[in-house]
Amino acid sequence: MRKFILFIICFLSAFDILAQGDISSDKLHIIPQPVSVTEEKGFFRLKSNTGIFATSQEAAESASFLASMLNKPTGYRLKSELTHVVRKDNSIMLRINQKRIGLLGNEGYALKVTPNQIRISANTRDGLFYGLQSLMQILPPAVESRQPVLNEIWQVPCVDIQDYPRFSWRGLMLDVSRHFFSKEFLLRYIDEMVKYKFNVFHLHLTDDQGWRLEILGLPELTSMGAWRVPRMGSWWSFAPPQPGERADYGGYYTQEDIREIVAYAQKRSVIIVPEIDVPAHSLALIAAYPGLSCTKLKYSVNPGSRFNHEDDVLCVANDSTWMVLDKIFTQVAALFPGPYIHVGGDEANRSFWSHHEPDQELMRKEGISDVAGLQSYFTKRLEKLILSKGKKMIGWDEILEGGVAPEATVMSWRGMQGGIKAAGMKHEVIMTPSHYAYLDLYQGEPLVEPETYSMLRLDTCYAFDPLPEGIDSKYILGGQGNLWSESVPNDRQAEYMTWPRGFALAEALWSPTNKRNWPDFVRRVEWRFQYLDEAQVKYARSLYDPVITGLIGADDSIKVKMESEITGIDIRYRFDGTDPDIFSPIYGVRPLDIPKGATQIRVRTFRKGRPLGRQINYPLKELKDKDGNPVKSKS
């Protein structure tokens, strides 16, 4: 009886998901959308005796990886084998093309599913790995389970896919300085990234609030710079460190941790890009070594309280600055085998330089006319240091100011203009404009979202195109989503802020522009929610919640406007203090008049009679316009 009841519960749960999502199970739901998909009749049935075969030693690692991914949820004991014999029945064949197929490039793949066999081929191990990710996405959601799932029918729809990426740089950045994230979480985050074919993981390792990397010979970086006093609440409102208060919040990665993370990422076709943010955002470094600042004063690592940003900038003229930087970047270059090191370069307050005699003397000696030029001098000198370690340098778009370093790659965050300018100067560019790619922003109605600032909804993320019109594509490496962590204090919140907006960025960076289709993307996102549930990954359902704003009507009265980013849902509301249900009024296209005496509007979305989004209880006195300004009538 218990098993029967459990079956009924599972059946009804699955029915409820399909009813809420209004999604068709007979369509593929791969994210990012492949270049070419031909759906065919029938299914391949994965069985306990299905063979997994690699046709070369180069493909054998991928075959073993696939077996390990499938064995956990199925409970099977599938094994991979190396073979030169073509198998046809009940098999999965993985092949590295002996003669490269030009269309597939370095990261493309071909996936062919027939009732008897699955074949995945690619020119490289990376391409084969991405073919595995697409295969996993067309298996049932239970494939994401951490435990064996009994009585599941493991079938794969027959399909023919040819696929390759639009851009070579498909990145996500995680700020581990403002809040420290464990090594174990970084490994899980990489696992989620690669499912959607991201291939760059940018770690923001240092900032004013923490230094996260062990550097041998500079022990104070981690004994002092990695720790701050604990605080909770709203960022920048925290009290500064108090006399005698213990700094015990934080952490750092040992060099052995980094080697493990890098090796883990490499096996999953991901490059780790380390960022050491200089010359500004360096308060944790200065707290460890006060002699590197212009003031030489003793500082504490900032806990998220307001402070004088003159204090977090390194002294350019100090020889000790360059000795320490050389030691740091020598070890960073050795720890991270990827081609790039990110050096920050953003938001430098140059005030101290303008009245600090050693820096002024350096400017006179070098013929530098202003402090922007002094930062350019710093960046160019730093680039020579980075190049001497066999690496390429990346900086935020501020490195363009005063003259860009000759071979620098520019990461454009203050809109697209910095990237456009850099590409015009024949520099490589990574587009990461805050309006499209900053994952720390609100993704739904702020009243029901964790506190942060500004707004980036899923549909805006999806509209991101890293290649501006008229710009030579050879200079645009790709793009990246950035998760700054001021308002992201734990692992689960990092997941919540990343997904599903990470899906939108993945599609913007991989799929052809003519394959971009918002309604179909929403359908696929809703399917992916089931997989995230199975994987126990937290995600936001904010796309179901309308954003509520106020405006002033022609009669000078305040009206309520509600906007949803998806179609096919009803926005139901009540002004009378009761909760909306399927019998409540539906919001149309016109803003609502506020009844006299009403103090609150309660709102919830429904689809086919079922509640979909969260209930929002919005105090009318707090209505703001679309720019976040209070709405007040003149009367």
XYZ file of C-alpha atoms in Angstrom:
635
model
C 0.000 0.000 0.000
C 2.813 2.398 0.896
C 4.454 1.922 -2.516
C 1.124 2.510 -4.262
C 0.541 5.739 -2.323
C 4.067 6.882 -3.129
C 3.460 6.158 -6.811
C 0.258 8.212 -6.782
C 2.020 11.112 -5.051
C 4.860 11.078 -7.593
C 2.391 10.848 -10.480
C 0.350 13.779 -9.216
C 3.514 15.789 -8.559
C 4.710 15.240 -12.124
C 1.256 16.112 -13.464
C 1.261 19.298 -11.394
C 4.647 20.332 -12.824
C 3.459 19.790 -16.363
C 0.210 21.630 -15.711
C 1.958 24.594 -14.112
C 4.619 24.788 -16.770
C 2.304 24.133 -19.700
C 5.241 22.375 -21.327
C 5.202 19.606 -23.860
C 7.155 16.472 -22.977
C 7.595 15.485 -26.617
C 10.021 18.314 -27.347
C 13.699 18.595 -26.576
C 14.693 21.063 -23.905
C 18.433 21.536 -24.285
C 20.052 24.720 -22.944
C 21.843 26.314 -24.714
C 19.881 25.747 -27.917
C 21.997 23.690 -30.376
C 22.858 24.908 -33.865
C 20.937 22.141 -35.651
C 18.388 19.690 -34.234
C 16.421 17.083 -36.170
C 13.928 15.185 -34.020
C 13.183 11.646 -35.127
C 10.776 8.903 -34.079
C 11.495 6.471 -31.310
C 13.716 6.203 -28.254
C 16.967 4.623 -27.178
C 16.493 2.652 -23.952
C 19.419 2.762 -21.518
C 19.738 -0.634 -19.813
C 21.903 -2.175 -17.143
C 23.883 -3.992 -19.859
C 24.284 -1.040 -22.241
C 27.866 -0.779 -23.460
C 29.841 2.471 -23.439
C 32.670 2.385 -25.972
C 35.484 4.760 -26.883
C 37.093 4.322 -30.274
C 40.414 5.853 -29.170
C 42.452 6.410 -26.051
C 41.700 10.136 -26.357
C 37.956 9.436 -26.096
C 38.333 6.894 -23.285
C 38.380 9.538 -20.528
C 35.023 10.885 -21.733
C 33.582 7.369 -21.866
C 34.641 6.721 -18.282
C 33.218 10.075 -17.222
C 29.869 9.255 -18.866
C 29.706 5.894 -17.111
C 30.258 7.556 -13.720
C 27.548 10.162 -14.421
C 25.019 7.490 -15.409
C 25.768 4.950 -12.701
C 24.897 7.216 -9.783
C 21.207 7.864 -10.659
C 20.519 4.563 -12.450
C 22.179 2.277 -9.928
C 23.710 0.418 -12.883
C 27.317 -0.693 -13.096
C 28.015 0.487 -16.611
C 31.637 0.247 -17.720
C 33.509 1.963 -20.481
C 35.679 0.061 -22.917
C 38.197 0.919 -25.589
C 37.315 -0.712 -28.913
C 38.117 -0.416 -32.600
C 35.124 -2.555 -33.553
C 31.927 -0.756 -34.567
C 29.184 -1.749 -32.130
C 25.587 -1.307 -33.211
C 23.154 -2.690 -30.656
C 22.512 -1.344 -27.172
C 25.623 0.814 -27.166
C 26.912 4.331 -26.705
C 29.854 5.080 -29.014
C 32.231 8.015 -28.390
C 34.672 9.061 -31.077
C 37.326 11.716 -31.630
C 37.371 12.424 -35.370
C 40.626 11.325 -36.987
C 40.006 13.795 -39.786
C 38.761 17.009 -38.224
C 35.312 18.163 -39.303
C 35.828 21.892 -39.875
C 32.296 22.919 -39.010
C 32.533 21.487 -35.489
C 35.734 23.343 -34.631
C 37.430 22.776 -31.272
C 34.287 22.617 -29.124
C 31.541 21.334 -31.395
C 30.032 17.851 -31.425
C 27.623 15.620 -33.311
C 25.054 13.607 -31.340
C 23.011 10.924 -33.085
C 20.431 8.857 -31.183
C 18.734 5.867 -32.827
C 16.648 3.113 -31.168
C 19.751 0.881 -31.113
C 22.639 3.224 -30.466
C 23.863 6.636 -29.301
C 26.849 8.078 -31.197
C 28.756 11.165 -30.110
C 31.690 12.454 -32.126
C 33.851 15.555 -31.956
C 37.211 16.884 -33.097
C 38.525 17.249 -29.536
C 37.997 16.002 -26.011
C 36.282 19.314 -25.182
C 33.737 18.860 -27.952
C 33.054 15.312 -26.847
C 32.497 16.549 -23.297
C 29.855 19.049 -24.497
C 28.149 16.277 -26.432
C 27.862 14.360 -23.149
C 26.199 17.376 -21.534
C 23.540 17.513 -24.238
C 22.955 13.784 -23.864
C 22.441 14.171 -20.118
C 19.909 16.944 -20.759
C 17.683 14.722 -22.891
C 17.584 11.932 -20.327
C 14.759 12.105 -17.736
C 15.140 14.629 -14.860
C 15.918 11.770 -12.472
C 19.360 11.616 -14.098
C 20.293 14.453 -11.712
C 19.453 12.436 -8.612
C 22.254 11.869 -6.116
C 20.804 8.455 -5.254
C 19.726 5.523 -7.456
C 16.171 5.980 -8.740
C 14.254 2.721 -8.885
C 11.758 1.850 -11.633
C 12.761 4.809 -13.819
C 12.534 4.266 -17.572
C 15.861 5.610 -18.836
C 15.005 6.480 -22.400
C 16.501 9.032 -24.769
C 14.509 10.515 -27.683
C 15.919 9.815 -31.116
C 17.548 12.924 -32.488
C 20.316 14.183 -34.762
C 22.229 17.193 -33.403
C 25.091 19.165 -34.929
C 26.343 21.812 -32.539
C 29.186 24.249 -31.884
C 29.578 27.521 -29.934
C 29.250 31.077 -31.158
C 31.949 32.396 -28.788
C 35.072 30.848 -27.301
C 34.781 32.687 -23.941
C 31.678 31.606 -22.036
C 32.270 32.571 -18.464
C 30.869 32.952 -14.991
C 32.598 34.912 -12.241
C 32.188 34.294 -8.516
C 33.332 36.866 -5.971
C 34.853 34.822 -3.147
C 36.325 37.869 -1.395
C 33.223 39.577 0.022
C 32.073 36.183 1.300
C 34.248 33.082 1.327
C 32.920 30.014 -0.481
C 34.366 26.617 0.336
C 36.416 24.509 -2.040
C 33.627 21.916 -2.021
C 31.106 24.504 -3.189
C 33.378 25.695 -5.987
C 33.568 22.110 -7.263
C 29.762 21.819 -7.190
C 29.436 25.183 -8.944
C 31.744 23.961 -11.707
C 29.572 20.840 -12.046
C 26.527 23.039 -12.679
C 28.343 25.425 -15.054
C 29.503 22.746 -17.425
C 26.013 21.344 -17.929
C 25.292 24.522 -19.896
C 28.672 24.590 -21.674
C 30.338 27.414 -19.758
C 34.096 27.024 -20.123
C 35.593 29.832 -18.001
C 35.356 30.182 -14.222
C 36.657 33.572 -13.105
C 37.511 33.713 -9.382
C 37.586 37.192 -7.821
C 40.104 36.172 -5.166
C 41.008 39.488 -3.527
C 39.303 42.703 -2.529
C 38.878 45.054 0.421
C 36.924 42.411 2.346
C 39.264 39.453 2.083
C 42.366 37.850 0.564
C 41.617 34.243 -0.397
C 44.836 32.765 -1.791
C 47.815 31.322 0.067
C 51.076 32.915 -1.105
C 54.190 31.229 0.229
C 56.551 33.700 1.854
C 53.765 36.222 2.535
C 51.993 34.591 5.490
C 50.187 37.740 6.665
C 48.044 37.663 3.518
C 46.127 34.709 4.938
C 46.750 35.064 8.673
C 45.419 38.653 8.605
C 44.081 39.505 5.144
C 41.738 36.508 4.927
C 39.737 37.369 8.074
C 37.395 40.129 9.151
C 34.957 40.781 11.963
C 31.564 39.046 11.463
C 28.584 41.154 10.402
C 25.021 40.565 9.176
C 22.529 42.944 7.624
C 22.759 45.368 4.719
C 26.126 45.763 3.045
C 27.788 49.165 3.611
C 25.651 49.658 6.749
C 27.837 47.416 8.918
C 29.647 48.902 11.892
C 33.434 49.070 11.402
C 35.679 46.796 13.465
C 35.624 47.667 17.150
C 38.701 47.748 19.441
C 39.563 44.250 20.582
C 36.920 42.613 18.332
C 38.013 39.249 16.983
C 38.341 38.881 13.209
C 37.223 35.287 12.627
C 34.948 35.465 9.571
C 36.501 34.416 6.277
C 38.868 31.786 4.989
C 41.282 31.091 2.161
C 42.357 28.449 -0.333
C 45.645 26.684 0.232
C 47.819 26.110 -2.801
C 46.844 22.455 -2.618
C 43.162 23.492 -2.695
C 43.832 25.511 -5.835
C 45.597 22.625 -7.529
C 42.608 20.397 -6.795
C 40.113 22.977 -8.091
C 42.156 23.576 -11.245
C 42.531 19.839 -11.956
C 38.817 19.283 -11.358
C 37.967 22.088 -13.765
C 40.404 20.894 -16.437
C 38.737 17.475 -16.526
C 35.487 19.323 -17.233
C 36.871 21.585 -19.977
C 36.912 24.683 -17.763
C 39.721 27.233 -17.456
C 40.072 28.937 -14.075
C 40.926 32.651 -14.377
C 42.314 34.107 -11.131
C 41.818 37.778 -10.303
C 44.170 39.693 -8.013
C 42.551 43.143 -7.890
C 45.099 45.987 -7.923
C 45.972 48.846 -7.506
C 42.612 49.572 -5.824
C 40.272 47.212 -3.950
C 43.458 46.220 -2.118
C 42.583 46.899 1.523
C 42.987 43.241 2.562
C 46.487 43.275 1.045
C 47.269 46.594 2.754
C 45.909 45.323 6.090
C 48.461 42.510 5.863
C 51.291 44.781 4.689
C 50.597 48.450 5.637
C 53.833 49.624 4.024
C 52.314 49.119 0.560
C 49.917 52.078 0.926
C 50.679 55.771 0.627
C 49.813 56.403 4.287
C 51.692 53.454 5.870
C 48.904 53.393 8.472
C 47.578 50.202 10.066
C 44.209 49.077 8.644
C 41.708 46.306 9.337
C 40.088 44.176 6.652
C 36.815 45.885 5.861
C 33.691 43.953 6.976
C 31.295 45.685 4.569
C 31.143 49.091 6.263
C 31.647 52.431 4.544
C 35.243 53.601 4.475
C 37.530 56.051 2.722
C 38.341 54.449 -0.619
C 41.556 56.412 -0.811
C 42.851 53.905 1.733
C 42.535 50.792 -0.468
C 44.964 51.906 -3.203
C 48.575 50.735 -3.473
C 51.478 53.162 -3.650
C 52.853 52.998 -7.210
C 56.264 54.495 -6.384
C 57.017 52.087 -3.553
C 59.605 49.453 -4.528
C 58.077 47.117 -1.925
C 54.797 47.184 -3.882
C 56.535 45.708 -6.895
C 58.519 43.173 -4.891
C 55.306 41.879 -3.289
C 53.398 41.882 -6.598
C 56.194 39.958 -8.285
C 56.100 37.291 -5.571
C 52.279 37.078 -5.760
C 52.011 36.841 -9.533
C 54.905 34.393 -9.806
C 52.960 31.946 -7.657
C 49.585 32.758 -9.254
C 51.044 32.004 -12.685
C 52.375 28.671 -11.449
C 49.106 27.664 -9.765
C 46.761 28.499 -12.656
C 47.809 26.910 -15.966
C 45.294 28.858 -18.062
C 46.589 31.601 -20.357
C 45.103 34.576 -18.452
C 45.520 36.430 -15.166
C 42.987 39.140 -14.275
C 44.460 42.157 -12.464
C 41.292 44.170 -11.768
C 42.249 47.819 -12.270
C 38.772 49.139 -11.508
C 37.417 51.972 -9.376
C 40.766 53.338 -8.219
C 40.532 56.472 -6.077
C 43.745 58.252 -7.067
C 43.517 61.068 -4.515
C 46.498 59.977 -2.422
C 48.701 59.817 -5.506
C 47.958 63.466 -6.271
C 49.509 64.686 -3.006
C 51.928 61.858 -2.153
C 55.451 63.088 -2.879
C 57.018 59.760 -3.947
C 54.217 59.204 -6.493
C 54.459 62.832 -7.659
C 58.210 62.426 -8.084
C 57.626 59.270 -10.149
C 55.171 61.186 -12.356
C 57.720 63.965 -12.949
C 60.434 61.419 -13.725
C 58.232 59.536 -16.228
C 56.663 62.653 -17.762
C 53.186 61.701 -16.547
C 50.804 64.649 -16.487
C 47.946 63.344 -14.332
C 47.021 60.538 -11.939
C 45.065 58.695 -14.642
C 48.371 58.471 -16.469
C 49.991 57.148 -13.295
C 47.473 54.311 -13.192
C 48.238 53.625 -16.846
C 51.931 53.474 -15.909
C 51.073 51.004 -13.138
C 49.020 48.833 -15.508
C 51.652 48.811 -18.255
C 54.388 47.922 -15.785
C 52.181 45.214 -14.326
C 51.500 43.815 -17.791
C 55.246 43.413 -18.374
C 55.412 41.485 -15.109
C 52.470 39.282 -16.141
C 53.954 38.641 -19.581
C 57.258 37.662 -17.981
C 55.344 34.855 -16.223
C 54.080 33.553 -19.561
C 50.530 34.877 -19.102
C 48.194 37.364 -20.751
C 46.697 40.172 -18.694
C 43.002 41.008 -18.346
C 41.665 44.155 -16.686
C 38.318 45.832 -16.183
C 37.576 48.588 -18.700
C 39.097 51.299 -16.457
C 42.506 50.169 -17.735
C 41.669 52.088 -20.923
C 41.945 55.365 -19.008
C 45.248 57.176 -19.431
C 46.420 54.700 -22.071
C 45.865 50.946 -22.237
C 48.664 48.410 -21.836
C 49.837 47.171 -25.268
C 48.648 43.551 -25.118
C 45.910 43.753 -22.471
C 42.537 42.072 -22.820
C 39.690 44.329 -21.710
C 36.701 43.082 -19.717
C 33.965 45.649 -20.356
C 31.564 46.058 -17.422
C 30.414 49.706 -17.533
C 28.218 49.020 -20.539
C 29.528 47.968 -23.951
C 31.381 51.176 -24.864
C 34.646 50.204 -23.188
C 34.671 46.976 -25.153
C 33.808 48.751 -28.390
C 36.655 51.216 -27.831
C 39.106 48.438 -26.984
C 38.121 46.384 -30.049
C 38.618 49.493 -32.168
C 42.176 49.591 -30.788
C 42.599 45.925 -31.788
C 42.509 44.574 -28.228
C 40.740 41.360 -27.269
C 37.480 42.006 -25.423
C 35.227 40.095 -23.044
C 31.790 41.677 -22.738
C 30.220 41.642 -19.272
C 28.050 44.770 -19.102
C 26.322 45.198 -15.749
C 22.943 45.885 -17.398
C 22.918 42.359 -18.876
C 25.384 40.279 -16.916
C 25.556 41.266 -13.226
C 23.946 38.383 -11.397
C 23.980 40.095 -7.993
C 21.068 42.345 -9.032
C 17.367 41.845 -8.246
C 15.753 39.375 -10.633
C 12.144 39.978 -9.591
C 9.893 42.201 -7.494
C 12.261 43.594 -4.808
C 9.616 43.295 -2.110
C 9.905 39.485 -2.182
C 13.553 39.145 -3.229
C 16.622 39.079 -0.970
C 17.949 42.612 -0.567
C 20.361 43.911 -3.191
C 20.216 46.811 -5.687
C 19.041 47.610 -9.233
C 17.274 45.074 -11.476
C 18.253 42.385 -13.980
C 15.351 40.206 -15.044
C 15.705 36.960 -16.941
C 14.416 38.398 -20.211
C 17.018 41.183 -20.085
C 19.760 38.589 -19.578
C 18.408 36.708 -22.560
C 18.619 39.825 -24.746
C 22.402 40.060 -24.207
C 24.462 40.022 -27.402
C 28.220 40.303 -26.790
C 28.907 41.333 -30.395
C 27.914 44.972 -31.073
C 26.902 45.811 -34.608
C 29.788 46.901 -36.800
C 32.535 45.463 -34.552
C 35.031 42.950 -35.923
C 34.094 39.647 -34.288
C 37.705 38.462 -34.078
C 38.301 40.878 -31.187
C 35.251 39.796 -29.158
C 36.218 36.633 -27.304
C 32.758 36.305 -25.784
C 31.059 37.275 -22.566
C 30.564 36.486 -18.931
C 28.097 36.701 -16.070
C 29.435 38.173 -12.811
C 28.179 37.256 -9.362
C 29.460 39.818 -6.878
C 28.802 38.611 -3.359
C 28.154 41.644 -1.150
C 24.551 40.453 -0.786
C 25.297 36.749 -1.353
C 26.381 35.371 2.049
C 26.085 31.619 1.435
C 26.211 28.790 -1.090
C 22.470 28.462 -1.566
C 22.067 32.153 -2.315
C 24.876 31.946 -4.873
C 22.919 29.220 -6.659
C 19.679 31.218 -6.386
C 21.257 34.270 -7.993
C 22.917 32.248 -10.780
C 20.037 30.088 -12.019
C 18.074 30.495 -14.251
C 19.795 33.714 -15.371
C 22.882 31.605 -16.044
C 20.786 29.667 -18.581
C 20.085 32.894 -20.474
C 23.754 33.868 -20.564
C 24.746 30.354 -21.647
C 22.419 30.618 -24.627
C 23.608 34.143 -25.464
C 27.191 32.897 -25.575
C 26.718 29.540 -27.330
C 23.694 29.578 -29.617
C 23.356 31.264 -33.028
C 21.358 34.494 -32.893
C 18.737 33.073 -35.271
C 18.047 30.277 -32.769
C 17.174 32.679 -29.966
C 13.474 32.413 -29.142
C 12.201 33.782 -25.819
C 8.939 31.762 -25.513
C 10.741 28.526 -26.369
C 13.545 29.435 -23.960
C 10.979 29.857 -21.167
C 9.576 26.411 -21.999
C 13.041 24.885 -21.722
C 13.801 26.770 -18.496
C 10.672 25.349 -16.901
C 11.790 21.859 -17.866
C 15.228 22.512 -16.387
C 13.622 23.395 -13.046
C 12.803 19.697 -12.646
C 16.457 18.796 -13.138
C 17.588 21.428 -10.625
C 15.101 20.036 -8.116
C 16.549 16.554 -8.547
C 20.089 17.927 -8.172
C 19.034 19.852 -5.049
C 20.303 23.087 -6.576
C 18.540 26.239 -5.443
C 17.158 28.511 -8.160
C 14.885 31.509 -8.538
C 11.313 31.257 -9.797
C 11.170 35.044 -10.084
C 10.114 34.959 -13.735
C 6.620 34.061 -12.465
C 6.344 37.196 -10.293
C 5.219 40.517 -11.777
C 7.173 43.670 -10.989
C 4.941 46.305 -9.417
C 5.477 50.021 -10.027
C 3.521 53.220 -9.653
C 2.877 56.076 -12.025
C 0.955 59.313 -12.141
C -2.117 59.294 -14.363
C -3.458 62.138 -16.503
C -5.792 63.059 -13.630
C -2.758 63.352 -11.281
C -3.788 60.244 -9.357
C -1.363 57.445 -8.471
C -1.932 54.240 -10.412
C -0.526 50.729 -10.089
C 1.267 49.102 -13.018
C 2.273 45.429 -13.140
C 4.559 43.794 -15.676
C 5.270 40.113 -16.272
C 8.119 38.819 -18.400
C 6.272 35.711 -19.602
C 2.948 35.240 -21.354
C 0.137 32.807 -20.639
C -0.256 33.679 -16.972
C -2.933 35.633 -15.098
C -1.928 38.358 -12.651
C -4.689 38.387 -10.038
C -4.984 41.030 -7.353
C -6.923 42.336 -4.360
C -6.980 45.799 -2.783
C -9.216 44.794 0.140
C -6.619 43.032 2.306
C -7.619 39.479 1.301
C -5.452 36.991 -0.583
C -5.965 36.694 -4.355
C -7.221 33.412 -5.790
C -8.667 32.210 -9.096
C -11.824 34.251 -8.491
C -9.954 37.533 -8.017
C -9.767 40.219 -10.738
C -7.196 39.770 -13.496
C -4.820 42.597 -14.310
C -5.181 43.693 -17.923
C -3.118 46.141 -19.951
C -4.084 49.374 -18.201
C -2.679 50.558 -14.862
C -5.084 50.219 -11.946
C -6.830 53.025 -10.105
C -6.375 52.765 -6.344
C -9.686 52.540 -4.450
C -10.169 55.092 -1.708
C -8.910 53.850 1.633
C -6.803 51.042 0.151
C -3.388 50.699 1.801
C -2.109 47.568 0.110
C -2.376 45.552 -3.097
C -1.979 41.775 -2.883
C -0.855 40.068 -6.080
C -0.215 36.531 -7.294
C 0.134 34.875 -10.681
C -1.845 31.829 -11.827
C -1.713 29.501 -14.802
C -4.679 27.308 -15.711
C -6.190 27.904 -12.305
C -3.081 26.956 -10.348
C -0.969 29.400 -8.302
C 2.390 29.939 -9.956
C 4.343 32.792 -8.400
C 4.761 34.031 -4.854
C 2.124 36.204 -3.228
C 3.248 39.816 -3.071
C 1.728 42.094 -0.434
C 2.720 45.571 -1.589
C 2.168 48.651 0.667
C 0.786 51.351 -1.640
C 2.581 54.125 0.236
C 5.864 52.560 -0.901
C 5.068 52.625 -4.638
C 8.061 53.576 -6.773
C 8.367 54.345 -10.468
C 10.367 52.210 -12.895
C 13.534 54.087 -11.917
C 13.045 53.400 -8.208
C 11.883 56.878 -7.248
C 8.918 57.370 -4.853
C 5.645 58.130 -6.667
C 3.819 61.184 -5.331
C 0.914 63.059 -6.866
C 0.794 66.858 -6.766
C -2.683 66.921 -5.244
